[in-house]
Tab-separated table of C-alpha atoms and ligand atoms in Angstrom:
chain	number	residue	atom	x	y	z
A	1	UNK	CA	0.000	0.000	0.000
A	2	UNK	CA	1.170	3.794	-1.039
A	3	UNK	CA	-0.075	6.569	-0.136
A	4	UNK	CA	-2.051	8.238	-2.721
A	5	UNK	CA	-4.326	10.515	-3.447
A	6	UNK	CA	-6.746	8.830	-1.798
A	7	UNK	CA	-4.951	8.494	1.063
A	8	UNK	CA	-4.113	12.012	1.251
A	9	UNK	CA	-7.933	12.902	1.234
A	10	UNK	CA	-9.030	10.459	3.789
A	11	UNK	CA	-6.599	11.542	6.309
A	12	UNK	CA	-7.186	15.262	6.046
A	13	UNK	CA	-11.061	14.168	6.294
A	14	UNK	CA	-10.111	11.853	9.442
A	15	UNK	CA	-8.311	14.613	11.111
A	16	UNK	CA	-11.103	17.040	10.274
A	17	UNK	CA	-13.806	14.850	11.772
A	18	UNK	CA	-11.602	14.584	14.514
A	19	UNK	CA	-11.378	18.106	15.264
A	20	UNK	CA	-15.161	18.089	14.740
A	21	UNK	CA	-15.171	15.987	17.840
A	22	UNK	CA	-12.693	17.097	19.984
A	23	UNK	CA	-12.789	20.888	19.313
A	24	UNK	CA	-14.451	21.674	22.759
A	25	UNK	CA	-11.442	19.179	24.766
A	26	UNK	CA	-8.380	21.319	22.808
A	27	UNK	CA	-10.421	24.808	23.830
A	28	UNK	CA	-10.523	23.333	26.903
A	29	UNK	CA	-6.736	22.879	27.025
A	30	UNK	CA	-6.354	26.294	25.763
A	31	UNK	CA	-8.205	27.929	28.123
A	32	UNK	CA	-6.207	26.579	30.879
A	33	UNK	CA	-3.016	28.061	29.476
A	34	UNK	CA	-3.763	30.290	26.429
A	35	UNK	CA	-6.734	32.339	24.898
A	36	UNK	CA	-9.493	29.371	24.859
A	37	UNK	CA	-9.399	29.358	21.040
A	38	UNK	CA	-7.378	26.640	19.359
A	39	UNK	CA	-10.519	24.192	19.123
A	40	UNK	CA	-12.697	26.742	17.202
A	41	UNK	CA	-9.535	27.876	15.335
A	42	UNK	CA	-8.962	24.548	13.801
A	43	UNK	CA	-12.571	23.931	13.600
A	44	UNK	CA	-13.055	26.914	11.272
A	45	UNK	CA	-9.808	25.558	9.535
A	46	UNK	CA	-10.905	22.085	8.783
A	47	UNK	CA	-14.155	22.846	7.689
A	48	UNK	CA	-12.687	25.522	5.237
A	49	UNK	CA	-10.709	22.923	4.291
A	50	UNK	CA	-13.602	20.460	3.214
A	51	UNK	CA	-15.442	23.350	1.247
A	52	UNK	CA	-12.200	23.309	-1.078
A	53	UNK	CA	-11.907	19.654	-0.745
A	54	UNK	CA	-15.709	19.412	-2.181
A	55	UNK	CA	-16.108	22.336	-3.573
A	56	UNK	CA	-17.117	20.944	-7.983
A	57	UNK	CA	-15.618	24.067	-9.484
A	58	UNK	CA	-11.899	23.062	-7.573
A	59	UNK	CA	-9.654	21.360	-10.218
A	60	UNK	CA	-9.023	17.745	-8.849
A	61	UNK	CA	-5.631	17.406	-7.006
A	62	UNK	CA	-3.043	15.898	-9.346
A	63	UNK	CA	-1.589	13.282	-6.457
A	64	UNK	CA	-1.916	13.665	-2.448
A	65	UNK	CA	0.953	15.989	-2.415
A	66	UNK	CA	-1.380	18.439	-4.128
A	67	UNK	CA	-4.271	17.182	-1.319
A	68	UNK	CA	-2.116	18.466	1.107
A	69	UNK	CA	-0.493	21.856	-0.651
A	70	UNK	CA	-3.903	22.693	-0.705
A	71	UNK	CA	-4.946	21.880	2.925
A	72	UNK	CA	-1.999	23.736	3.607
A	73	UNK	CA	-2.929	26.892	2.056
A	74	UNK	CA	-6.377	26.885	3.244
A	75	UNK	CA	-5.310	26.715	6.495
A	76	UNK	CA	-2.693	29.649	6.480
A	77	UNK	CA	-5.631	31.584	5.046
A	78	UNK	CA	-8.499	30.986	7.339
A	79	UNK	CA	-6.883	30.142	10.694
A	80	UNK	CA	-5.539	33.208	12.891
A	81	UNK	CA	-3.550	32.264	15.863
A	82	UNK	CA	-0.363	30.307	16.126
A	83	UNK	CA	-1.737	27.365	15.289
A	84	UNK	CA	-3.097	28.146	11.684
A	85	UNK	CA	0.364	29.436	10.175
A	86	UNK	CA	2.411	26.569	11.800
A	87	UNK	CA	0.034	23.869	10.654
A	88	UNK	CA	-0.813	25.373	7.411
A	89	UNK	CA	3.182	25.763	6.649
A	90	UNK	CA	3.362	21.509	7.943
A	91	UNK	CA	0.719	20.865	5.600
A	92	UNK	CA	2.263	22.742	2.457
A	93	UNK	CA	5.904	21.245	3.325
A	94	UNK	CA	4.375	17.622	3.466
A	95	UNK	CA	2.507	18.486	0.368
A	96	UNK	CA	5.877	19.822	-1.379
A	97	UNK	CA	8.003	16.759	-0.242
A	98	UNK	CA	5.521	14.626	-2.054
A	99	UNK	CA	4.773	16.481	-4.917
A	100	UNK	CA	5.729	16.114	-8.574
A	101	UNK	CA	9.215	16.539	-10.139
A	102	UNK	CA	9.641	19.405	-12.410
A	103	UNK	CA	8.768	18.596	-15.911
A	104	UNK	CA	6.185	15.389	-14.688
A	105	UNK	CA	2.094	15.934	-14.637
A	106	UNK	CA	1.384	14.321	-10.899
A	107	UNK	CA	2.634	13.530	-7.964
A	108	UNK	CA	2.674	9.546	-7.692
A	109	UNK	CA	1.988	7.503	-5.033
A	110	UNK	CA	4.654	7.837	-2.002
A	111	UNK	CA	6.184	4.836	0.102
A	112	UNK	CA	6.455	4.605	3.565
A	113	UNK	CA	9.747	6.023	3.775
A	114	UNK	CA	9.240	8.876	1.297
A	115	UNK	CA	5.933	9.777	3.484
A	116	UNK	CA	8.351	9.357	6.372
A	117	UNK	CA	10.758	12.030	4.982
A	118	UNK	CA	7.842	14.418	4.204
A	119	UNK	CA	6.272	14.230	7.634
A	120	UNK	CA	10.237	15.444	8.871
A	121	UNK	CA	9.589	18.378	6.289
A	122	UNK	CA	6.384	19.093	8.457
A	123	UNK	CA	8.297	19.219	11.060
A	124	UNK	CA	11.142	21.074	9.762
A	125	UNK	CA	8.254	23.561	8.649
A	126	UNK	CA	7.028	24.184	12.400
A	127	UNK	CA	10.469	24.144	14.028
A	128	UNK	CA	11.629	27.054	11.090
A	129	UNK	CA	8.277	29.016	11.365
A	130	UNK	CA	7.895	28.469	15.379
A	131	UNK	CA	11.390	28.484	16.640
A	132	UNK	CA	10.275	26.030	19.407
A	133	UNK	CA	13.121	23.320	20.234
A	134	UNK	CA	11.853	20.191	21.969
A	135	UNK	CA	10.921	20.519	25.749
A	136	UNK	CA	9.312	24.018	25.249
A	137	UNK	CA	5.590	22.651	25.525
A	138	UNK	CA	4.723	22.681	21.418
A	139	UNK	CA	3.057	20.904	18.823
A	140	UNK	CA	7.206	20.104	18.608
A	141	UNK	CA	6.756	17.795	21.730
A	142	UNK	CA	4.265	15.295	19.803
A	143	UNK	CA	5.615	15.809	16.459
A	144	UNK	CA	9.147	14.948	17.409
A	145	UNK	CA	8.696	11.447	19.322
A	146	UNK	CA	5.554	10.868	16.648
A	147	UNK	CA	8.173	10.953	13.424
A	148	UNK	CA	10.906	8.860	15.650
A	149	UNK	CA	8.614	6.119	16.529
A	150	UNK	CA	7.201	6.130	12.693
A	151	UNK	CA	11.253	6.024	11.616
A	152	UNK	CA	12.150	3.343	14.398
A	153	UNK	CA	8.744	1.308	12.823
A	154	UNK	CA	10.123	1.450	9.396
A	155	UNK	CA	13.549	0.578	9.888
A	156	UNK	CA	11.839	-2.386	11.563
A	157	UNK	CA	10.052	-3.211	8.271
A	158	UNK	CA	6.918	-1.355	8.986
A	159	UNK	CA	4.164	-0.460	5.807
A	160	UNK	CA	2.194	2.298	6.033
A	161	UNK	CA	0.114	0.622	8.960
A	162	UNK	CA	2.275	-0.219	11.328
A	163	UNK	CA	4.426	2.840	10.577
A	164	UNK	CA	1.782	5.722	11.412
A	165	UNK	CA	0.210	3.740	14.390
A	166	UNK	CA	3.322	3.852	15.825
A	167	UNK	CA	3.865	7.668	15.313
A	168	UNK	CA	-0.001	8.350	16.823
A	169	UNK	CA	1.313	6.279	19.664
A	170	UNK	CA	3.786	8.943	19.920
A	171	UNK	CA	2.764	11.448	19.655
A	172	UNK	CA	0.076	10.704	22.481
A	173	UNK	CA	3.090	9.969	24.711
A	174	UNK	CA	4.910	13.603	23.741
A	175	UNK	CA	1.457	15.164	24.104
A	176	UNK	CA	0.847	13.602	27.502
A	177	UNK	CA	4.606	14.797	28.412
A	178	UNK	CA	4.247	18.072	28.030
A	179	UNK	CA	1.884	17.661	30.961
A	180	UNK	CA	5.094	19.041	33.589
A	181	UNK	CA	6.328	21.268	31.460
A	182	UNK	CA	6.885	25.047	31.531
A	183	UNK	CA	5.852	26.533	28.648
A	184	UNK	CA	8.741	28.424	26.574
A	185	UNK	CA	7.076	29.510	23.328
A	186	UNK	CA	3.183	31.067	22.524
A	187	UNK	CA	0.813	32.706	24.537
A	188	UNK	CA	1.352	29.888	27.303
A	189	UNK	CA	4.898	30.882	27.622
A	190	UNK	CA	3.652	33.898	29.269
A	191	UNK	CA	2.148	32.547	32.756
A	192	UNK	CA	5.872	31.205	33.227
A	193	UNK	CA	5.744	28.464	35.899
A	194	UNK	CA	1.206	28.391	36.315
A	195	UNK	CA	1.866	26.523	32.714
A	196	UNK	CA	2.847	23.331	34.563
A	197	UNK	CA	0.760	20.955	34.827
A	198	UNK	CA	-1.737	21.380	31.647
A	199	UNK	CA	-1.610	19.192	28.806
A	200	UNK	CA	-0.217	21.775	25.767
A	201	UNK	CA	-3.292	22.090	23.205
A	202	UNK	CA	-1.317	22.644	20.103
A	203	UNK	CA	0.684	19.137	21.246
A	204	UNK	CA	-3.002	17.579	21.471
A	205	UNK	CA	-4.274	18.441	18.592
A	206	UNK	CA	-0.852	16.871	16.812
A	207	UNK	CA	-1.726	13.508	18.499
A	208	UNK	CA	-5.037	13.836	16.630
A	209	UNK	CA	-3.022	14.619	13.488
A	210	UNK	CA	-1.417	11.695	13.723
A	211	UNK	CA	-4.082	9.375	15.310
A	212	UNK	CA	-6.215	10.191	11.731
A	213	UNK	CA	-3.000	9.513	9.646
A	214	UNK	CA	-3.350	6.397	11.536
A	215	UNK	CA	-6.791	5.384	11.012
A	216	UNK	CA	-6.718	6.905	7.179
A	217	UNK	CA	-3.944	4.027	6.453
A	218	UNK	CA	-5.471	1.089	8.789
A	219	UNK	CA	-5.016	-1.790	6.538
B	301	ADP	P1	-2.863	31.130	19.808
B	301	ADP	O1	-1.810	30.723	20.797
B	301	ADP	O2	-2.384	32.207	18.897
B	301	ADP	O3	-4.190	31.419	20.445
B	301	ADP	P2	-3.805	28.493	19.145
B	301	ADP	O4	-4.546	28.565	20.428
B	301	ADP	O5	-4.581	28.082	17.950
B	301	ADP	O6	-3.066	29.863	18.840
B	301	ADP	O7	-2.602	27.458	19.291
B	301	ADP	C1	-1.879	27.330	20.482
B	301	ADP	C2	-0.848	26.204	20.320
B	301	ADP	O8	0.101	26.578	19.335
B	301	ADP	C3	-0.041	25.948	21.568
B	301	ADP	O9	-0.687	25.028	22.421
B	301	ADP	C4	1.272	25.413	21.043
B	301	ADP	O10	1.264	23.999	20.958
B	301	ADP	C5	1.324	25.933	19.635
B	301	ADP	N1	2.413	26.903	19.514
B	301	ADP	C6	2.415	28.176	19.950
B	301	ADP	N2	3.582	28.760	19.651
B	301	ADP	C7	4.348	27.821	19.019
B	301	ADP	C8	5.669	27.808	18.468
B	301	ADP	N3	6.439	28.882	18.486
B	301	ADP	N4	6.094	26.656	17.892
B	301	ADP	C9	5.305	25.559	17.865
B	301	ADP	N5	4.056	25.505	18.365
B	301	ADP	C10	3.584	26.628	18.942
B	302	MG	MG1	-5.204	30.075	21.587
């Protein structure tokens, strides 16, 4: 199994549904430590996000790294907030490590390692944009042990299912580690040492990221 287009689509839909869901638990989260907002913000996102991915006058993506360009773009545009930026510049980064060489019409089918390598351009995305090094209470936290654990599954002989259930694994472990830490970066940064002891929202809503990536590929 590759991951292709359709691929692509079902995992931005899983991950939208799941923010559907779970919107009020990550406002929750934010509220405790931020401005109370990153569940509607990615709510707004993701469903801005289907419009374009239904929307009959939209050319059809040309592979899933266009799928993911274009979730990407959306999400820059319609998302204030930290959040929208740093996951909107993930998305596009994923989208460009997968997309077409110069010269060809589509961007074919990835393998487990290539979608490997483009998940570390997500990362490399947020890290660039965000400036957040690991331990400073980010979407960093669960993005960093989620793309290890995927890595560690593939060098292991993983396919695509084994390989992103064992990144949503962890990144559910980083995201319940940033539990006791103080945060160093955002709008949580700013209550210094009251930041301990809440679950980071923006490190939540990556476990979700990851847990749809998951259930998009289930075999
Ligand atoms: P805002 O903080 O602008 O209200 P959101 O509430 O949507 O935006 O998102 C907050 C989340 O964004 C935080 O929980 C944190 O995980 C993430 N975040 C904030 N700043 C950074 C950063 N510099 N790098 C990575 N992630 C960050
Ligand atoms: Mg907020």
């Amino acid at each position: 199994m590759d991951f292709d287009t359709r691929l692509a689509e079902a995992w931005v839909r899983a991950l939208a549904e799941a923010v559907g869901k779970e919107h009020e638990r990550l406002t929750e989260l934010d509220s405790a430590i931020g401005d109370g907002d990153h569940g509607s913000n990615l709510r707004r996102g993701f469903a801005a996000v289907l419009a374009v991915l239904d929307d009959p006058d939209t050319p059809a993506p040309t592979g899933p790294g266009a799928v993911l360009t274009r979730t990407g773009s959306t999400l820059i545009s319609k998302v204030g907030g930290a959040s929208g930026p740093l996951y909107g510049k993930a998305f596009r980064a994923i989208g460009a490590a997968l997309a077409a060489p110069a010269g060809a019409p589509a961007d074919g089918p990835a393998d487990v390692a290539a979608l490997g390598e483009a998940l570390a351009a997500g990362l490399r995305a947020v890290r660039e944009l965000g400036r957040a090094e690991e331990g400073d209470k980010t979407i960093v936290d669960a993005w960093t042990p989620a793309l290890a654990a995927y890595r560690e599954a593939v060098a292991g002989g993983a396919g695509l299912p084994g390989a992103t259930a064992a990144a949503a694994a962890g990144a559910e472990r980083g995201a319940l580690a940033t539990v006791p830490l103080q945060a160093r970066k955002g709008r949580a940064s700013y209550l210094g040492p009251r930041s301990i002891g809440h679950q980071d929202p923006g490190a939540t809503s990556t476990a979700l990221l990851f847990r749809a990536l998951a259930e998009a590929t289930r075999a």
